[in-house]
Tab-separated table of C-alpha atoms in Angstrom:
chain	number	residue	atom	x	y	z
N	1	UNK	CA	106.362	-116.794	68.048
N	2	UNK	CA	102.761	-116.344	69.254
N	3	UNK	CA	102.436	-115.944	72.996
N	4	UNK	CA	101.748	-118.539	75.145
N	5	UNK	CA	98.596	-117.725	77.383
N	6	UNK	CA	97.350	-121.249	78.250
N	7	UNK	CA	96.517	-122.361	81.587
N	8	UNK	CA	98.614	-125.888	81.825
N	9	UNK	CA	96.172	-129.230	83.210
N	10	UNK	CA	96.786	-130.030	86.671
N	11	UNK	CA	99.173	-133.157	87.438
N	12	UNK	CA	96.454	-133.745	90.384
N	13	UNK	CA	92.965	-134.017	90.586
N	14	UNK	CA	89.453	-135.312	90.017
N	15	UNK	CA	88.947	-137.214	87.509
N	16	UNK	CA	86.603	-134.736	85.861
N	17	UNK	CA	88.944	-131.569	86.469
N	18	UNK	CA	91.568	-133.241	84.626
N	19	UNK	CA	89.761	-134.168	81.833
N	20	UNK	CA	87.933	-130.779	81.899
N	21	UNK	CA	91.663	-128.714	82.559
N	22	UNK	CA	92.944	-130.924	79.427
N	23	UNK	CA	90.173	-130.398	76.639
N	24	UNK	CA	90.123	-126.557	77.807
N	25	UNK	CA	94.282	-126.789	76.865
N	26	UNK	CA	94.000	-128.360	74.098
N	27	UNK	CA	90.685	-125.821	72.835
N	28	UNK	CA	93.353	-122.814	73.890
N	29	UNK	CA	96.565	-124.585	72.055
N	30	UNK	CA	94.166	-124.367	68.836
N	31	UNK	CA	93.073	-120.755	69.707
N	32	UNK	CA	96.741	-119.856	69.811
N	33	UNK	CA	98.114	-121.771	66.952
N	34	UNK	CA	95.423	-119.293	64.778
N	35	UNK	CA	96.560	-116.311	66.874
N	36	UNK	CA	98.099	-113.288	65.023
N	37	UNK	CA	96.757	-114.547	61.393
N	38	UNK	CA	95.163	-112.729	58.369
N	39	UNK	CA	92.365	-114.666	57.304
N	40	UNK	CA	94.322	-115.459	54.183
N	41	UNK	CA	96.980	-117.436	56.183
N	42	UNK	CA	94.418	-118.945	58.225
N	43	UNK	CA	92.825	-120.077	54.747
N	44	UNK	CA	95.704	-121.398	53.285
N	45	UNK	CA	95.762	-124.998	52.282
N	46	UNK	CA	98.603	-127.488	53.560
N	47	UNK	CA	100.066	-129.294	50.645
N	48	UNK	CA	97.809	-130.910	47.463
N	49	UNK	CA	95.791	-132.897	47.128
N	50	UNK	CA	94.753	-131.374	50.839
N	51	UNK	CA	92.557	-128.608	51.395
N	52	UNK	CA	93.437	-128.718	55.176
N	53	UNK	CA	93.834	-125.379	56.728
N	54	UNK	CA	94.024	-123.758	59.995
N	55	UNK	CA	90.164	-122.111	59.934
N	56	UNK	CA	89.128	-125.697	58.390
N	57	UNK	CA	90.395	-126.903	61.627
N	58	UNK	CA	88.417	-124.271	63.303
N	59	UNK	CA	85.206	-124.539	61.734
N	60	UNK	CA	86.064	-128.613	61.894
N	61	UNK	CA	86.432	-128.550	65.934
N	62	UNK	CA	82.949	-126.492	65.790
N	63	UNK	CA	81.098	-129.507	64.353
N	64	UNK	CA	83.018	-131.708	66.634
N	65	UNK	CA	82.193	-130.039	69.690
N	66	UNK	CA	78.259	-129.928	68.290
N	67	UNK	CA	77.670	-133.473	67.496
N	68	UNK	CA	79.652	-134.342	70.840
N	69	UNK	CA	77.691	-132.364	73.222
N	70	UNK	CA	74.803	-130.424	71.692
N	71	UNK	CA	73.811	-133.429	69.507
N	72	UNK	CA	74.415	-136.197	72.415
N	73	UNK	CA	73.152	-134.595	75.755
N	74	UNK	CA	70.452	-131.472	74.291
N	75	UNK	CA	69.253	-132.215	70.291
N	76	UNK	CA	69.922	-135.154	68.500
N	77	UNK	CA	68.369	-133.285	65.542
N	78	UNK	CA	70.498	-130.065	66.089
N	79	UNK	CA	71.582	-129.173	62.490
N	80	UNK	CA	75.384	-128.994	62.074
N	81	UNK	CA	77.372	-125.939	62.013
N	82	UNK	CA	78.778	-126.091	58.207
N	83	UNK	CA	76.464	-128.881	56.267
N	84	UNK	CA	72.900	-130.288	55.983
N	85	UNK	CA	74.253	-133.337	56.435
N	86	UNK	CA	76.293	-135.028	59.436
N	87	UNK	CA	79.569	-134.240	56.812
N	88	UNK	CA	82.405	-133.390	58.920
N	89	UNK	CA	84.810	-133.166	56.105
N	90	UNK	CA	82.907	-129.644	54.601
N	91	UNK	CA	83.475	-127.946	57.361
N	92	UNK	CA	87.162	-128.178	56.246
N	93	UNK	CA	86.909	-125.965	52.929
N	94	UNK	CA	87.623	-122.614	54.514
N	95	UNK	CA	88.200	-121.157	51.369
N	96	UNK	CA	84.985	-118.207	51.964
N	97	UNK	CA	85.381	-118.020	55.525
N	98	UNK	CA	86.499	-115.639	57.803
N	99	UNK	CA	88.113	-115.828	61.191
N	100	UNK	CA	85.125	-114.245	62.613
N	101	UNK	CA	82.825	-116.000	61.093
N	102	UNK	CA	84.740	-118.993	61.849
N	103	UNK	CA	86.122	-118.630	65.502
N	104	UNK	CA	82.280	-117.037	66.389
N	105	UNK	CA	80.496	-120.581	65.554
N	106	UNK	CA	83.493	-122.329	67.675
N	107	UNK	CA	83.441	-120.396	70.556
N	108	UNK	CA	79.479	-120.725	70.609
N	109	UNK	CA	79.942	-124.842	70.525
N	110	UNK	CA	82.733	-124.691	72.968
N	111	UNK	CA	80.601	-122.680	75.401
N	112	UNK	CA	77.588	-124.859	75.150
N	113	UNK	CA	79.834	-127.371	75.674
N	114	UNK	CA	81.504	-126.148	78.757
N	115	UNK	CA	77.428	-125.309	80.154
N	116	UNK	CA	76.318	-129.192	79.246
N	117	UNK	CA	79.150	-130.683	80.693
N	118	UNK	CA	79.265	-128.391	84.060
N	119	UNK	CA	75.585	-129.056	84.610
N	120	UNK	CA	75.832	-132.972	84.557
N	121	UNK	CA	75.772	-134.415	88.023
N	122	UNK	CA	78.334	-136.410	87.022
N	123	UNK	CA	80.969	-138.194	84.114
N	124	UNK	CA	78.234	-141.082	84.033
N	125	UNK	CA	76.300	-138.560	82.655
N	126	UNK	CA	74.545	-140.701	79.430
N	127	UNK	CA	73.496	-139.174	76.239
N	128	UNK	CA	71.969	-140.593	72.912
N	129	UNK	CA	74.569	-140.437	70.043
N	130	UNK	CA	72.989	-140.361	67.063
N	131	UNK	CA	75.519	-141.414	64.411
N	132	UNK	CA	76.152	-144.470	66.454
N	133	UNK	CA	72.561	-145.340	67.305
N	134	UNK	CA	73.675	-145.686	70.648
N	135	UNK	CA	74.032	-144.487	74.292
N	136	UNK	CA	77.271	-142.864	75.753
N	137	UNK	CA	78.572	-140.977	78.987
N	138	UNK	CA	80.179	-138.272	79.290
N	139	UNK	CA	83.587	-139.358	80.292
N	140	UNK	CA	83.387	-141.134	76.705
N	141	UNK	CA	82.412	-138.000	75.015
N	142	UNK	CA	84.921	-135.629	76.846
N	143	UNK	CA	87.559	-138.396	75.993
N	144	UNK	CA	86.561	-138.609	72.297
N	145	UNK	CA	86.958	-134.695	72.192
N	146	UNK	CA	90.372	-134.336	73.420
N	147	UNK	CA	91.602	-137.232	71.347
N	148	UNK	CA	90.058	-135.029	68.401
N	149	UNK	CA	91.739	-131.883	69.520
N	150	UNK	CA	95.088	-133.826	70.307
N	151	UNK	CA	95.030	-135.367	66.831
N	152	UNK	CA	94.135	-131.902	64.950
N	153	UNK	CA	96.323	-129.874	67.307
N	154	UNK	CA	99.292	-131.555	65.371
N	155	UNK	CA	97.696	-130.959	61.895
N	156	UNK	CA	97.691	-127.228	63.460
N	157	UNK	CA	101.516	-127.540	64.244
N	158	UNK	CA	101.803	-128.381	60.924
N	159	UNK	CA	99.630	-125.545	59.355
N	160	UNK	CA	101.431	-123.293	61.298
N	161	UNK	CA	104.588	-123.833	60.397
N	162	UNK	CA	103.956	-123.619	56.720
N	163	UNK	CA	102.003	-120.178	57.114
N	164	UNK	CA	105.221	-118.025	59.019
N	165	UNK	CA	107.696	-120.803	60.577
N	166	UNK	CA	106.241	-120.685	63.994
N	167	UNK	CA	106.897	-123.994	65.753
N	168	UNK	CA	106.277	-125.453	69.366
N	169	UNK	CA	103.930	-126.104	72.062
Protein backbone atom coordinates (compact mmCIF):
# COMPACT_ATOMS: atom_id res chain seq x y z
CA UNK A 1 0.00 0.00 0.00
CA UNK A 2 1.48 3.37 -1.03
CA UNK A 3 0.84 6.15 1.45
CA UNK A 4 -1.77 8.37 1.20
CA UNK A 5 -0.46 12.10 1.28
CA UNK A 6 -3.27 13.93 -0.59
CA UNK A 7 -4.89 16.94 0.60
CA UNK A 8 -8.86 15.94 0.21
CA UNK A 9 -11.18 18.96 -1.91
CA UNK A 10 -13.15 20.99 0.33
CA UNK A 11 -17.05 20.10 0.66
CA UNK A 12 -17.34 24.14 0.77
CA UNK A 13 -16.24 26.81 -1.22
CA UNK A 14 -15.78 29.06 -4.23
CA UNK A 15 -16.47 27.88 -7.10
CA UNK A 16 -12.89 28.19 -8.31
CA UNK A 17 -11.27 26.62 -5.02
CA UNK A 18 -13.23 23.63 -5.56
CA UNK A 19 -12.47 23.09 -8.89
CA UNK A 20 -8.82 24.12 -8.22
CA UNK A 21 -8.73 21.70 -4.65
CA UNK A 22 -10.22 18.83 -7.07
CA UNK A 23 -7.82 18.85 -10.23
CA UNK A 24 -4.83 19.32 -7.60
CA UNK A 25 -6.42 15.71 -5.97
CA UNK A 26 -6.84 14.15 -8.72
CA UNK A 27 -2.93 15.42 -10.19
CA UNK A 28 -1.72 13.94 -6.50
CA UNK A 29 -4.00 10.54 -6.76
CA UNK A 30 -1.88 10.02 -10.14
CA UNK A 31 1.42 11.06 -8.41
CA UNK A 32 0.70 8.41 -5.81
CA UNK A 33 -0.66 5.64 -7.86
CA UNK A 34 3.21 5.83 -9.61
CA UNK A 35 4.71 6.18 -6.11
CA UNK A 36 7.26 3.51 -4.97
CA UNK A 37 7.79 2.08 -8.75
CA UNK A 38 10.91 0.97 -10.75
CA UNK A 39 10.68 2.43 -14.00
CA UNK A 40 10.13 -1.06 -15.34
CA UNK A 41 6.76 -1.39 -13.48
CA UNK A 42 5.87 2.00 -14.33
CA UNK A 43 6.57 0.85 -18.08
CA UNK A 44 4.70 -2.10 -18.06
CA UNK A 45 1.86 -2.49 -20.46
CA UNK A 46 -1.82 -3.40 -19.22
CA UNK A 47 -3.10 -6.29 -21.20
CA UNK A 48 -2.64 -6.71 -25.38
CA UNK A 49 -3.45 -5.31 -27.72
CA UNK A 50 -2.82 -2.15 -25.12
CA UNK A 51 0.29 -0.45 -24.64
CA UNK A 52 -1.28 1.53 -21.70
CA UNK A 53 0.98 2.00 -18.81
CA UNK A 54 1.34 3.96 -15.75
CA UNK A 55 4.33 6.53 -17.18
CA UNK A 56 2.11 6.55 -20.55
CA UNK A 57 -0.41 7.99 -18.28
CA UNK A 58 2.16 10.32 -17.01
CA UNK A 59 3.69 11.56 -20.00
CA UNK A 60 -0.23 11.45 -21.41
CA UNK A 61 -1.53 13.97 -18.51
CA UNK A 62 1.70 16.17 -19.57
CA UNK A 63 0.26 16.80 -23.05
CA UNK A 64 -3.10 17.20 -21.54
CA UNK A 65 -2.23 19.74 -19.17
CA UNK A 66 -0.13 21.59 -22.28
CA UNK A 67 -2.73 21.80 -24.88
CA UNK A 68 -5.28 22.77 -21.97
CA UNK A 69 -3.48 25.63 -20.54
CA UNK A 70 -0.19 26.46 -22.24
CA UNK A 71 -1.74 25.96 -25.72
CA UNK A 72 -5.24 27.79 -24.82
CA UNK A 73 -4.34 30.85 -22.55
CA UNK A 74 -0.12 31.48 -23.52
CA UNK A 75 0.91 29.65 -27.20
CA UNK A 76 -1.37 28.22 -29.45
CA UNK A 77 1.76 27.11 -31.36
CA UNK A 78 3.53 25.65 -28.21
CA UNK A 79 4.93 22.31 -29.53
CA UNK A 80 3.68 19.27 -27.55
CA UNK A 81 5.55 17.51 -24.96
CA UNK A 82 5.98 13.89 -26.75
CA UNK A 83 5.08 14.48 -30.71
CA UNK A 84 5.38 16.98 -33.62
CA UNK A 85 2.06 16.61 -34.05
CA UNK A 86 -1.12 17.38 -31.74
CA UNK A 87 -0.97 13.14 -31.22
CA UNK A 88 -2.01 12.48 -27.80
CA UNK A 89 -1.94 8.79 -28.18
CA UNK A 90 2.32 8.78 -28.52
CA UNK A 91 2.74 10.12 -25.55
CA UNK A 92 1.39 6.72 -24.30
CA UNK A 93 4.40 4.40 -25.54
CA UNK A 94 6.54 4.66 -22.44
CA UNK A 95 8.50 1.94 -23.47
CA UNK A 96 12.17 4.38 -23.46
CA UNK A 97 11.11 6.53 -20.79
CA UNK A 98 12.05 7.07 -17.49
CA UNK A 99 10.22 8.27 -14.43
CA UNK A 100 12.37 11.24 -14.41
CA UNK A 101 12.23 12.01 -17.58
CA UNK A 102 8.64 11.45 -17.47
CA UNK A 103 7.31 12.94 -14.09
CA UNK A 104 9.97 16.16 -14.91
CA UNK A 105 7.87 17.20 -18.22
CA UNK A 106 4.52 16.68 -15.97
CA UNK A 107 5.36 18.52 -13.15
CA UNK A 108 6.65 21.43 -15.53
CA UNK A 109 2.92 21.44 -17.35
CA UNK A 110 1.20 21.10 -14.07
CA UNK A 111 3.08 24.12 -12.69
CA UNK A 112 2.48 26.32 -15.64
CA UNK A 113 -0.76 25.31 -15.25
CA UNK A 114 -1.29 26.12 -11.67
CA UNK A 115 0.66 29.93 -12.65
CA UNK A 116 -1.98 30.47 -15.79
CA UNK A 117 -4.84 29.58 -13.96
CA UNK A 118 -3.91 31.60 -10.55
CA UNK A 119 -3.17 34.68 -12.60
CA UNK A 120 -6.64 34.85 -14.42
CA UNK A 121 -8.90 37.42 -12.88
CA UNK A 122 -11.36 35.08 -13.06
CA UNK A 123 -13.10 31.35 -14.36
CA UNK A 124 -14.47 33.54 -17.39
CA UNK A 125 -11.10 33.73 -18.16
CA UNK A 126 -11.29 32.97 -22.33
CA UNK A 127 -8.59 31.38 -24.29
CA UNK A 128 -8.21 30.31 -28.05
CA UNK A 129 -8.27 26.45 -28.38
CA UNK A 130 -6.68 25.52 -31.21
CA UNK A 131 -7.82 21.98 -32.04
CA UNK A 132 -11.33 23.23 -31.83
CA UNK A 133 -10.89 26.47 -33.74
CA UNK A 134 -12.63 28.01 -31.07
CA UNK A 135 -12.83 30.16 -27.88
CA UNK A 136 -13.16 28.69 -24.27
CA UNK A 137 -13.01 29.80 -20.47
CA UNK A 138 -11.41 28.60 -18.03
CA UNK A 139 -14.02 26.95 -15.96
CA UNK A 140 -14.41 24.79 -19.32
CA UNK A 141 -10.80 24.02 -19.45
CA UNK A 142 -10.30 23.26 -15.65
CA UNK A 143 -13.50 21.04 -16.07
CA UNK A 144 -12.18 19.23 -19.18
CA UNK A 145 -8.92 18.50 -17.10
CA UNK A 146 -10.35 16.86 -14.17
CA UNK A 147 -12.74 14.82 -16.26
CA UNK A 148 -9.33 13.69 -18.00
CA UNK A 149 -7.62 12.95 -14.76
CA UNK A 150 -10.88 11.28 -13.29
CA UNK A 151 -11.15 9.07 -16.37
CA UNK A 152 -7.23 8.08 -16.42
CA UNK A 153 -7.06 7.95 -12.63
CA UNK A 154 -9.13 4.64 -13.04
CA UNK A 155 -6.94 3.33 -15.95
CA UNK A 156 -4.18 4.06 -13.09
CA UNK A 157 -6.22 1.88 -10.55
CA UNK A 158 -6.07 -0.53 -12.99
CA UNK A 159 -2.27 -0.33 -13.86
CA UNK A 160 -1.63 -0.50 -10.45
CA UNK A 161 -3.10 -3.33 -9.52
CA UNK A 162 -1.56 -5.44 -12.19
CA UNK A 163 2.08 -4.09 -11.35
CA UNK A 164 2.09 -5.29 -7.21
CA UNK A 165 -1.78 -5.73 -6.14
CA UNK A 166 -2.11 -2.34 -4.66
CA UNK A 167 -5.76 -1.28 -4.75
CA UNK A 168 -7.85 1.80 -3.43
CA UNK A 169 -8.28 5.41 -3.31
Amino acid sequence: MTADNRTAPPVLGSERDMLRACLDYHRATLAMKCAGLTDEELRRQSMPPSTLSLLGLVRHLAEVERAWFRRVFEDGDAPMVWSDEIDFQAAYDASASTRAEAFAAWEAEVETSRRIERAAGSLDLTGHQPRWGREVSLRMVMLHVLLEYGRHNGHADLLREGVDGTVGA
